[in-house]
mmCIF file of C-alpha atoms in Angstrom:
data_model
loop_
_atom_site.group_PDB
_atom_site.id
_atom_site.type_symbol
_atom_site.label_atom_id
_atom_site.label_comp_id
_atom_site.label_asym_id
_atom_site.label_seq_id
_atom_site.Cartn_x
_atom_site.Cartn_y
_atom_site.Cartn_z
ATOM 1 C CA GLY S 12 174.341 52.713 -142.458
ATOM 2 C CA ASN S 13 177.117 50.941 -140.578
ATOM 3 C CA GLU S 14 176.009 48.718 -137.731
ATOM 4 C CA THR S 15 177.735 46.880 -134.905
ATOM 5 C CA SER S 16 176.488 44.578 -132.085
ATOM 6 C CA TRP S 17 177.813 42.704 -129.094
ATOM 7 C CA ASP S 18 176.633 40.834 -126.005
ATOM 8 C CA MET S 19 176.905 42.366 -122.542
ATOM 9 C CA THR S 20 176.024 41.510 -119.014
ATOM 10 C CA VAL S 21 174.165 44.114 -117.021
ATOM 11 C CA ILE S 22 174.380 43.889 -113.175
ATOM 12 C CA VAL S 23 171.741 45.865 -111.266
ATOM 13 C CA LEU S 24 172.748 46.996 -107.700
ATOM 14 C CA SER S 25 170.599 48.609 -105.081
ATOM 15 C CA HIS S 26 173.532 50.758 -103.887
ATOM 16 C CA ILE S 27 177.155 51.523 -104.878
ATOM 17 C CA PRO S 28 179.474 49.466 -102.744
ATOM 18 C CA ALA S 29 181.854 51.421 -100.543
ATOM 19 C CA SER S 30 185.548 50.748 -100.771
ATOM 20 C CA ASP S 31 187.597 50.221 -97.600
ATOM 21 C CA THR S 32 190.839 50.324 -99.604
ATOM 22 C CA PRO S 33 192.654 53.684 -99.328
ATOM 23 C CA ALA S 34 193.552 55.369 -102.653
ATOM 24 C CA GLU S 35 197.109 54.727 -103.689
ATOM 25 C CA ALA S 36 199.385 57.476 -104.768
ATOM 26 C CA PRO S 37 199.740 57.599 -108.539
ATOM 27 C CA ASP S 38 202.740 55.752 -109.949
ATOM 28 C CA TYR S 39 204.584 57.787 -112.671
ATOM 29 C CA SER S 40 207.685 55.539 -112.704
ATOM 30 C CA ASP S 41 207.139 54.547 -116.335
ATOM 31 C CA GLY S 42 207.089 58.201 -117.535
ATOM 32 C CA THR S 43 209.746 59.801 -119.737
ATOM 33 C CA PRO S 44 211.593 62.815 -118.296
ATOM 34 C CA PHE S 45 211.420 65.851 -120.630
ATOM 35 C CA GLU S 46 215.212 66.131 -120.847
ATOM 36 C CA GLU S 47 215.373 62.518 -122.053
ATOM 37 C CA PHE S 48 212.803 63.243 -124.807
ATOM 38 C CA VAL S 49 214.804 66.278 -125.900
ATOM 39 C CA LYS S 50 218.041 64.336 -125.994
ATOM 40 C CA ALA S 51 216.502 61.493 -127.988
ATOM 41 C CA ASN S 52 215.093 63.810 -130.628
ATOM 42 C CA ALA S 53 217.749 66.488 -130.744
ATOM 43 C CA GLY S 54 218.621 68.049 -134.082
ATOM 44 C CA GLU S 55 218.976 71.323 -135.968
ATOM 45 C CA ASN S 56 216.087 73.733 -136.303
ATOM 46 C CA ARG S 57 213.970 71.956 -133.642
ATOM 47 C CA GLU S 58 212.347 73.178 -130.521
ATOM 48 C CA PHE S 59 210.673 71.169 -127.772
ATOM 49 C CA GLY S 60 207.395 71.842 -125.883
ATOM 50 C CA ILE S 61 204.319 70.388 -124.219
ATOM 51 C CA ASP S 62 200.498 70.650 -124.613
ATOM 52 C CA VAL S 63 198.287 71.126 -121.625
ATOM 53 C CA SER S 64 194.662 71.307 -120.476
ATOM 54 C CA ALA S 65 192.719 71.218 -117.267
ATOM 55 C CA TRP S 66 194.033 67.615 -116.783
ATOM 56 C CA GLN S 67 197.382 69.068 -115.719
ATOM 57 C CA GLY S 68 195.861 71.309 -113.051
ATOM 58 C CA ASP S 69 197.895 74.103 -111.617
ATOM 59 C CA ILE S 70 201.143 74.532 -113.579
ATOM 60 C CA ASP S 71 204.295 76.268 -112.614
ATOM 61 C CA PHE S 72 205.309 77.641 -115.990
ATOM 62 C CA ASN S 73 208.517 79.161 -114.713
ATOM 63 C CA ALA S 74 209.702 75.685 -113.630
ATOM 64 C CA VAL S 75 208.511 74.302 -117.027
ATOM 65 C CA LYS S 76 210.602 76.941 -118.820
ATOM 66 C CA ASN S 77 213.645 76.303 -116.584
ATOM 67 C CA ALA S 78 213.391 72.566 -117.441
ATOM 68 C CA GLY S 79 214.062 73.474 -121.056
ATOM 69 C CA CYS S 80 210.588 73.687 -122.460
ATOM 70 C CA GLU S 81 210.302 76.307 -125.242
ATOM 71 C CA PHE S 82 206.569 76.301 -126.203
ATOM 72 C CA VAL S 83 203.178 75.197 -124.977
ATOM 73 C CA ILE S 84 199.989 74.429 -126.839
ATOM 74 C CA ILE S 85 197.023 75.096 -124.518
ATOM 75 C CA ARG S 86 193.503 73.714 -124.708
ATOM 76 C CA MET S 87 190.952 76.516 -124.988
ATOM 77 C CA GLY S 88 187.997 74.305 -124.454
ATOM 78 C CA HIS S 89 185.885 71.450 -125.823
ATOM 79 C CA PHE S 90 182.781 71.429 -127.982
ATOM 80 C CA TYR S 91 180.333 68.547 -127.827
ATOM 81 C CA ASP S 92 176.675 69.759 -127.758
ATOM 82 C CA GLU S 93 177.854 73.170 -126.540
ATOM 83 C CA ILE S 94 181.137 75.039 -126.110
ATOM 84 C CA VAL S 95 182.673 74.504 -122.691
ATOM 85 C CA PRO S 96 185.819 76.604 -121.788
ATOM 86 C CA ASP S 97 188.778 74.804 -120.304
ATOM 87 C CA GLU S 98 188.775 76.004 -116.702
ATOM 88 C CA TRP S 99 192.556 76.586 -116.697
ATOM 89 C CA TYR S 100 192.859 78.168 -120.184
ATOM 90 C CA SER S 101 192.998 81.881 -119.197
ATOM 91 C CA GLU S 102 195.416 81.241 -116.367
ATOM 92 C CA ASN S 103 197.543 78.903 -118.449
ATOM 93 C CA ILE S 104 198.025 81.178 -121.429
ATOM 94 C CA ARG S 105 198.730 84.220 -119.211
ATOM 95 C CA LYS S 106 201.273 82.441 -117.040
ATOM 96 C CA ALA S 107 202.882 80.703 -120.015
ATOM 97 C CA ARG S 108 203.455 84.085 -121.685
ATOM 98 C CA GLU S 109 204.767 85.606 -118.468
ATOM 99 C CA ALA S 110 207.262 82.742 -118.224
ATOM 100 C CA GLY S 111 208.529 83.585 -121.744
ATOM 101 C CA LEU S 112 207.174 80.550 -123.534
ATOM 102 C CA LYS S 113 205.866 80.514 -127.108
ATOM 103 C CA VAL S 114 202.183 79.707 -127.061
ATOM 104 C CA GLY S 115 199.520 78.122 -129.225
ATOM 105 C CA VAL S 116 195.920 76.878 -128.645
ATOM 106 C CA TYR S 117 193.833 73.854 -129.622
ATOM 107 C CA PHE S 118 190.128 73.091 -129.382
ATOM 108 C CA TYR S 119 188.705 69.558 -128.975
ATOM 109 C CA THR S 120 185.494 69.326 -130.947
ATOM 110 C CA THR S 121 182.896 67.022 -132.348
ATOM 111 C CA LEU S 122 181.259 69.630 -134.546
ATOM 112 C CA ASN S 123 179.309 68.155 -137.527
ATOM 113 C CA SER S 124 177.831 71.158 -139.412
ATOM 114 C CA ALA S 125 178.822 74.464 -140.976
ATOM 115 C CA ASP S 126 176.776 76.310 -138.346
ATOM 116 C CA LYS S 127 178.886 74.656 -135.624
ATOM 117 C CA VAL S 128 182.052 75.707 -137.421
ATOM 118 C CA ASP S 129 180.741 79.300 -137.393
ATOM 119 C CA GLU S 130 179.931 79.091 -133.721
ATOM 120 C CA LEU S 131 183.380 77.697 -132.835
ATOM 121 C CA VAL S 132 185.307 80.169 -134.932
ATOM 122 C CA SER S 133 183.321 83.033 -133.406
ATOM 123 C CA TYR S 134 184.024 81.792 -129.866
ATOM 124 C CA ILE S 135 187.800 81.351 -130.499
ATOM 125 C CA THR S 136 188.105 84.725 -132.162
ATOM 126 C CA GLU S 137 186.239 86.369 -129.301
ATOM 127 C CA GLN S 138 188.408 84.757 -126.675
ATOM 128 C CA LEU S 139 191.640 85.720 -128.451
ATOM 129 C CA ASP S 140 190.452 89.267 -129.063
ATOM 130 C CA GLY S 141 193.316 89.919 -131.467
ATOM 131 C CA GLU S 142 196.006 88.289 -129.341
ATOM 132 C CA LYS S 143 198.839 86.972 -131.540
ATOM 133 C CA LEU S 144 199.835 83.288 -131.227
ATOM 134 C CA ASP S 145 203.116 81.585 -132.171
ATOM 135 C CA PHE S 146 201.452 78.623 -133.760
ATOM 136 C CA PRO S 147 198.365 77.925 -135.928
ATOM 137 C CA ILE S 148 195.116 77.073 -134.015
ATOM 138 C CA ALA S 149 194.748 73.285 -133.854
ATOM 139 C CA PHE S 150 191.533 71.636 -134.949
ATOM 140 C CA ASP S 151 191.163 68.502 -132.829
ATOM 141 C CA TRP S 152 188.401 66.003 -133.880
ATOM 142 C CA GLU S 153 188.939 62.468 -132.538
ATOM 143 C CA GLU S 154 185.519 60.835 -132.158
ATOM 144 C CA PHE S 155 186.064 58.230 -134.850
ATOM 145 C CA THR S 156 184.983 55.260 -132.716
ATOM 146 C CA ASN S 157 181.458 56.697 -132.622
ATOM 147 C CA PHE S 158 181.740 58.393 -136.060
ATOM 148 C CA GLN S 159 178.394 57.211 -137.411
ATOM 149 C CA GLN S 160 176.437 59.012 -134.748
ATOM 150 C CA TYR S 161 177.511 62.436 -136.145
ATOM 151 C CA GLY S 162 175.828 61.993 -139.438
ATOM 152 C CA LEU S 163 178.989 62.783 -141.394
ATOM 153 C CA SER S 164 180.897 61.302 -144.276
ATOM 154 C CA ILE S 165 184.715 61.306 -144.475
ATOM 155 C CA HIS S 166 184.387 63.929 -147.175
ATOM 156 C CA GLY S 167 181.956 65.946 -145.049
ATOM 157 C CA LEU S 168 184.267 66.230 -142.073
ATOM 158 C CA ASN S 169 187.209 67.115 -144.322
ATOM 159 C CA GLU S 170 185.100 69.923 -145.706
ATOM 160 C CA LEU S 171 184.307 71.160 -142.196
ATOM 161 C CA PHE S 172 187.993 71.306 -141.424
ATOM 162 C CA ASN S 173 188.586 73.240 -144.614
ATOM 163 C CA LEU S 174 185.832 75.677 -143.650
ATOM 164 C CA PHE S 175 187.331 76.074 -140.166
ATOM 165 C CA CYS S 176 190.667 77.002 -141.803
ATOM 166 C CA ILE S 177 189.040 79.530 -144.098
ATOM 167 C CA GLU S 178 187.034 81.215 -141.411
ATOM 168 C CA MET S 179 190.010 81.363 -138.982
ATOM 169 C CA GLU S 180 192.049 82.969 -141.750
ATOM 170 C CA ASN S 181 189.260 85.504 -142.367
ATOM 171 C CA ASN S 182 189.611 86.413 -138.714
ATOM 172 C CA GLY S 183 193.385 86.768 -138.892
ATOM 173 C CA TYR S 184 194.499 83.397 -137.633
ATOM 174 C CA SER S 185 195.979 80.304 -139.365
ATOM 175 C CA ALA S 186 194.868 76.767 -138.523
ATOM 176 C CA MET S 187 196.389 73.333 -138.354
ATOM 177 C CA LEU S 188 195.142 69.779 -138.160
ATOM 178 C CA TYR S 189 195.829 67.557 -135.121
ATOM 179 C CA SER S 190 195.415 63.881 -135.636
ATOM 180 C CA SER S 191 197.104 60.448 -135.218
ATOM 181 C CA LYS S 192 199.169 58.578 -137.794
ATOM 182 C CA ASN S 193 196.335 56.108 -138.416
ATOM 183 C CA PHE S 194 193.706 58.642 -139.247
ATOM 184 C CA LEU S 195 196.089 60.893 -141.162
ATOM 185 C CA ASN S 196 196.771 57.930 -143.389
ATOM 186 C CA ASN S 197 193.184 56.691 -143.670
ATOM 187 C CA PHE S 198 190.771 59.613 -143.119
ATOM 188 C CA TRP S 199 192.144 63.136 -143.547
ATOM 189 C CA ILE S 200 192.681 64.440 -147.032
ATOM 190 C CA ASN S 201 194.035 67.956 -146.241
ATOM 191 C CA ASN S 202 193.403 69.258 -149.748
ATOM 192 C CA TYR S 203 194.853 72.730 -148.901
ATOM 193 C CA ASN S 204 198.081 71.394 -147.334
ATOM 194 C CA LYS S 205 197.465 72.918 -143.892
ATOM 195 C CA PRO S 206 200.096 72.324 -141.226
ATOM 196 C CA VAL S 207 199.774 68.969 -139.510
ATOM 197 C CA TRP S 208 200.382 68.265 -135.839
ATOM 198 C CA LEU S 209 201.120 64.530 -135.795
ATOM 199 C CA ALA S 210 200.206 62.396 -132.744
ATOM 200 C CA HIS S 211 202.238 59.180 -132.761
ATOM 201 C CA PHE S 212 203.451 57.832 -129.443
ATOM 202 C CA ILE S 213 206.573 55.970 -130.391
ATOM 203 C CA ASP S 214 210.297 56.398 -130.104
ATOM 204 C CA GLU S 215 210.688 57.276 -133.819
ATOM 205 C CA THR S 216 207.664 57.899 -136.071
ATOM 206 C CA ASP S 217 207.516 56.286 -139.474
ATOM 207 C CA TYR S 218 204.663 58.581 -140.712
ATOM 208 C CA ASN S 219 205.406 59.428 -144.320
ATOM 209 C CA GLY S 220 203.247 62.511 -144.739
ATOM 210 C CA ASP S 221 204.142 66.152 -144.109
ATOM 211 C CA TYR S 222 204.035 67.445 -140.559
ATOM 212 C CA PHE S 223 205.575 70.347 -138.746
ATOM 213 C CA MET S 224 204.964 69.204 -135.183
ATOM 214 C CA TRP S 225 205.183 65.754 -133.690
ATOM 215 C CA GLN S 226 203.483 64.795 -130.357
ATOM 216 C CA GLY S 227 205.794 61.884 -129.530
ATOM 217 C CA SER S 228 204.716 60.970 -125.964
ATOM 218 C CA SER S 229 201.748 61.163 -123.670
ATOM 219 C CA THR S 230 203.648 60.149 -120.561
ATOM 220 C CA GLY S 231 206.131 63.024 -120.213
ATOM 221 C CA LEU S 232 207.455 64.197 -116.917
ATOM 222 C CA ILE S 233 208.566 67.804 -116.415
ATOM 223 C CA ASP S 234 209.288 70.139 -113.480
ATOM 224 C CA GLY S 235 206.260 72.292 -112.763
ATOM 225 C CA ILE S 236 203.618 69.628 -113.609
ATOM 226 C CA GLU S 237 202.486 66.879 -111.339
ATOM 227 C CA GLY S 238 201.789 63.852 -113.401
ATOM 228 C CA TYR S 239 202.034 63.120 -117.100
ATOM 229 C CA VAL S 240 202.092 65.663 -119.902
ATOM 230 C CA ASP S 241 202.270 65.342 -123.719
ATOM 231 C CA MET S 242 205.697 66.184 -125.237
ATOM 232 C CA ASN S 243 206.213 67.688 -128.683
ATOM 233 C CA VAL S 244 208.900 68.508 -131.266
ATOM 234 C CA HIS S 245 208.395 71.537 -133.562
ATOM 235 C CA TYR S 246 210.341 71.348 -136.756
ATOM 236 C CA ILE S 247 211.080 74.965 -137.486
ATOM 237 C CA ASP S 248 211.816 74.543 -141.172
#
């Protein structure tokens, strides 16, 4: 029953104006080199990695490994009205393994029913086909700005995450929750204490809950990838 409203101006054009300005090369000067991220967060029983998707394009995983990266979490796909595979998933997971990196997967989803949980779990299980992973499968639900359109309550989405965990475990895989500090504090309940992959882009997180992996930057720079990449710390204990 929540509502919101705002004023807007709509400009109607008969055609899309052409631009005479040549495209500028991307500027990544404000990014953080991977080695600096590692140095800033060094400590016992920690390993450092990245997470990738089609946004990173063609990745040289050997160069990534040589830069000190130890693991990579790979997007398998996204699920809005239908499941859409990430176009680089198969190549990414194969090349990451060949380079000697630990691997995990995540799935971006807006599922809002038990039937869609079943559909997603079946798809993930089929794609993995028994392949072992080094990390739990990450459940990535982020559409909170438009939450009311999904016909869910906070309790309802938490129950869907719990169901996802149960069904993944029934198929031989563990699961984890990916979310930001804000929504971990104010939305997710995590009744069954599943592993948490915390997203908090800051030099030093002050999140007080339990988490076993921290995504600390979305503007990482590493050999083997052109442009930005997310950087993560895995706390082995």
